[in-house]
């Protein structure tokens, strides 16, 4: 939970807070109670997104750890980051999943109720993942390592629930 609170204070997440607040209040249509409901549903969407990540990490065991510690995977990440860095220096204009982002925007504006707000929360969890990646990645690797070693449970349900619970508290 503390790691999630610290991750929320990163420079790339912080600017999203006023925008998110404005959107949630607009969805609440002036009523404080409806605004609070939408804020709770939005946060629930984020928690569900991170819970699903924790569930995946706890059920894959050492597979996630083996993939993320592979030299070839790390080299691939380094190449991707260098490519994206060149875009930040103005070498070219890079648009990331423009069609997907457009579809998610249309879907969230079409769903005006709490289901749209929930979708916005899950999307926000995905969007801020690169910002909180080092922290959430370390937690996910720890979960997969503990699951593989049997440190967080002896059977599938207990292991899966503990891993999901770790990431749910991070998202909360």
Short mmCIF file of C-alpha atoms in Angstrom, two decimals:
data_model
loop_
_atom_site.label_atom_id
_atom_site.label_comp_id
_atom_site.label_asym_id
_atom_site.label_seq_id
_atom_site.Cartn_x
_atom_site.Cartn_y
_atom_site.Cartn_z
CA UNK A 1 0.00 0.00 0.00
CA UNK A 2 2.83 2.38 0.90
CA UNK A 3 4.56 1.60 -2.41
CA UNK A 4 1.32 2.48 -4.22
CA UNK A 5 1.05 5.78 -2.35
CA UNK A 6 4.65 6.65 -3.18
CA UNK A 7 4.13 5.66 -6.82
CA UNK A 8 1.16 8.04 -7.00
CA UNK A 9 3.48 10.91 -6.14
CA UNK A 10 5.78 10.38 -9.11
CA UNK A 11 6.18 13.37 -11.42
CA UNK A 12 4.43 11.65 -14.30
CA UNK A 13 1.32 10.62 -12.29
CA UNK A 14 0.91 13.90 -10.40
CA UNK A 15 -0.24 16.02 -13.40
CA UNK A 16 -3.10 13.58 -14.02
CA UNK A 17 -4.75 14.34 -10.67
CA UNK A 18 -6.44 17.67 -11.55
CA UNK A 19 -7.58 16.33 -14.92
CA UNK A 20 -9.02 13.21 -13.32
CA UNK A 21 -10.74 15.25 -10.61
CA UNK A 22 -12.36 17.50 -13.20
CA UNK A 23 -13.60 14.56 -15.24
CA UNK A 24 -15.03 12.78 -12.19
CA UNK A 25 -16.80 15.89 -10.96
CA UNK A 26 -18.25 16.46 -14.43
CA UNK A 27 -19.52 12.88 -14.43
CA UNK A 28 -21.02 13.50 -11.00
CA UNK A 29 -23.13 16.31 -12.55
CA UNK A 30 -22.73 18.72 -9.69
CA UNK A 31 -23.85 16.37 -6.92
CA UNK A 32 -21.21 15.70 -4.29
CA UNK A 33 -22.63 12.26 -3.61
CA UNK A 34 -22.54 11.27 -7.31
CA UNK A 35 -19.04 12.73 -7.59
CA UNK A 36 -17.89 10.58 -4.68
CA UNK A 37 -19.53 7.52 -6.22
CA UNK A 38 -17.71 8.09 -9.51
CA UNK A 39 -14.42 8.64 -7.66
CA UNK A 40 -14.90 5.36 -5.78
CA UNK A 41 -15.77 3.48 -8.98
CA UNK A 42 -12.77 5.04 -10.77
CA UNK A 43 -10.43 3.92 -7.97
CA UNK A 44 -12.04 0.48 -8.07
CA UNK A 45 -11.17 0.23 -11.76
CA UNK A 46 -7.53 0.95 -10.98
CA UNK A 47 -7.52 -1.61 -8.16
CA UNK A 48 -9.09 -4.26 -10.42
CA UNK A 49 -6.44 -3.62 -13.10
CA UNK A 50 -3.57 -4.06 -10.64
CA UNK A 51 -5.30 -7.04 -8.99
CA UNK A 52 -5.42 -8.80 -12.36
CA UNK A 53 -1.69 -8.09 -12.81
CA UNK A 54 -0.98 -9.61 -9.38
CA UNK A 55 -3.11 -12.63 -10.21
CA UNK A 56 -1.16 -13.18 -13.43
CA UNK A 57 2.18 -12.81 -11.63
CA UNK A 58 1.24 -15.24 -8.86
CA UNK A 59 -0.04 -17.90 -11.25
CA UNK A 60 2.89 -17.81 -13.68
CA UNK A 61 5.46 -18.72 -11.04
CA UNK A 62 9.02 -18.47 -12.26
CA UNK A 63 8.00 -17.85 -15.88
CA UNK A 64 7.60 -14.10 -15.34
CA UNK A 65 10.85 -13.93 -13.38
CA UNK A 66 12.72 -15.91 -16.06
CA UNK A 67 11.38 -13.67 -18.81
CA UNK A 68 12.13 -10.41 -17.03
CA UNK A 69 15.65 -11.45 -16.04
CA UNK A 70 16.59 -12.69 -19.50
CA UNK A 71 19.43 -10.76 -21.10
CA UNK A 72 17.64 -10.81 -24.47
CA UNK A 73 14.45 -9.36 -23.00
CA UNK A 74 16.42 -6.63 -21.25
CA UNK A 75 18.29 -5.86 -24.47
CA UNK A 76 14.93 -5.62 -26.26
CA UNK A 77 13.67 -3.19 -23.62
CA UNK A 78 16.85 -1.12 -23.98
CA UNK A 79 16.33 -0.87 -27.75
CA UNK A 80 12.68 0.13 -27.31
CA UNK A 81 13.58 2.75 -24.70
CA UNK A 82 16.33 4.17 -26.92
CA UNK A 83 13.85 4.34 -29.81
CA UNK A 84 11.27 6.11 -27.63
CA UNK A 85 13.96 8.43 -26.24
CA UNK A 86 14.80 9.60 -29.75
CA UNK A 87 11.16 10.61 -30.12
CA UNK A 88 11.38 12.66 -26.95
CA UNK A 89 14.39 14.49 -28.38
CA UNK A 90 12.34 15.38 -31.47
CA UNK A 91 13.93 12.95 -33.94
CA UNK A 92 10.44 11.89 -35.07
CA UNK A 93 6.80 12.07 -33.94
CA UNK A 94 5.71 8.84 -32.27
CA UNK A 95 2.03 8.13 -31.67
CA UNK A 96 1.47 5.14 -29.37
CA UNK A 97 -1.63 3.05 -30.07
CA UNK A 98 -3.50 6.04 -31.49
CA UNK A 99 -6.39 3.91 -32.74
CA UNK A 100 -6.74 2.06 -29.40
CA UNK A 101 -6.63 5.28 -27.39
CA UNK A 102 -9.23 6.80 -29.68
CA UNK A 103 -11.51 3.77 -29.28
CA UNK A 104 -11.13 3.83 -25.49
CA UNK A 105 -11.92 7.56 -25.47
CA UNK A 106 -15.06 7.01 -27.55
CA UNK A 107 -16.14 4.07 -25.38
CA UNK A 108 -15.65 5.97 -22.13
CA UNK A 109 -17.56 9.01 -23.43
CA UNK A 110 -20.36 6.77 -24.70
CA UNK A 111 -20.69 5.05 -21.33
CA UNK A 112 -21.75 7.98 -19.17
CA UNK A 113 -22.66 5.96 -16.07
CA UNK A 114 -20.51 4.22 -13.53
CA UNK A 115 -19.50 1.53 -16.04
CA UNK A 116 -17.75 4.19 -18.13
CA UNK A 117 -16.06 5.54 -15.04
CA UNK A 118 -14.90 2.01 -14.15
CA UNK A 119 -13.49 1.63 -17.67
CA UNK A 120 -11.71 4.97 -17.26
CA UNK A 121 -10.17 3.69 -14.01
CA UNK A 122 -8.89 0.50 -15.62
CA UNK A 123 -7.56 2.52 -18.55
CA UNK A 124 -5.81 4.90 -16.13
CA UNK A 125 -4.14 1.91 -14.48
CA UNK A 126 -2.83 0.90 -17.89
CA UNK A 127 -1.78 4.42 -18.88
CA UNK A 128 0.18 5.13 -15.70
CA UNK A 129 1.84 1.71 -15.76
CA UNK A 130 5.01 3.09 -17.39
CA UNK A 131 5.21 5.76 -14.70
CA UNK A 132 4.94 3.30 -11.83
CA UNK A 133 6.63 0.48 -13.75
CA UNK A 134 9.80 0.19 -11.68
CA UNK A 135 7.82 -0.11 -8.45
CA UNK A 136 5.01 -2.33 -9.74
CA UNK A 137 7.49 -4.41 -11.75
CA UNK A 138 9.55 -5.09 -8.64
CA UNK A 139 6.44 -6.09 -6.71
CA UNK A 140 5.26 -8.37 -9.55
CA UNK A 141 8.68 -10.05 -9.77
CA UNK A 142 8.68 -10.54 -6.01
CA UNK A 143 5.19 -12.06 -6.17
CA UNK A 144 6.19 -14.47 -8.94
CA UNK A 145 9.38 -15.42 -7.09
CA UNK A 146 7.51 -16.03 -3.82
CA UNK A 147 4.83 -18.02 -5.63
CA UNK A 148 7.45 -20.22 -7.29
CA UNK A 149 9.32 -20.82 -4.03
CA UNK A 150 6.12 -21.59 -2.12
CA UNK A 151 6.68 -18.68 0.24
CA UNK A 152 3.19 -17.19 -0.18
CA UNK A 153 1.11 -20.33 -0.28
CA UNK A 154 1.08 -24.01 -0.83
CA UNK A 155 -1.81 -24.32 -3.26
CA UNK A 156 -3.19 -22.48 -6.24
CA UNK A 157 -6.04 -20.56 -4.56
CA UNK A 158 -3.93 -19.26 -1.68
CA UNK A 159 -1.03 -18.28 -3.94
CA UNK A 160 -3.31 -16.55 -6.44
CA UNK A 161 -5.24 -14.69 -3.74
CA UNK A 162 -2.08 -13.48 -1.98
CA UNK A 163 -0.53 -12.24 -5.23
CA UNK A 164 -3.77 -10.51 -6.21
CA UNK A 165 -4.02 -9.02 -2.72
CA UNK A 166 -0.50 -7.58 -2.87
CA UNK A 167 -1.25 -5.75 -6.11
CA UNK A 168 -4.75 -4.75 -4.97
CA UNK A 169 -3.19 -2.98 -1.99
CA UNK A 170 -0.69 -1.34 -4.37
CA UNK A 171 -3.55 -0.06 -6.55
CA UNK A 172 -5.55 1.07 -3.54
#
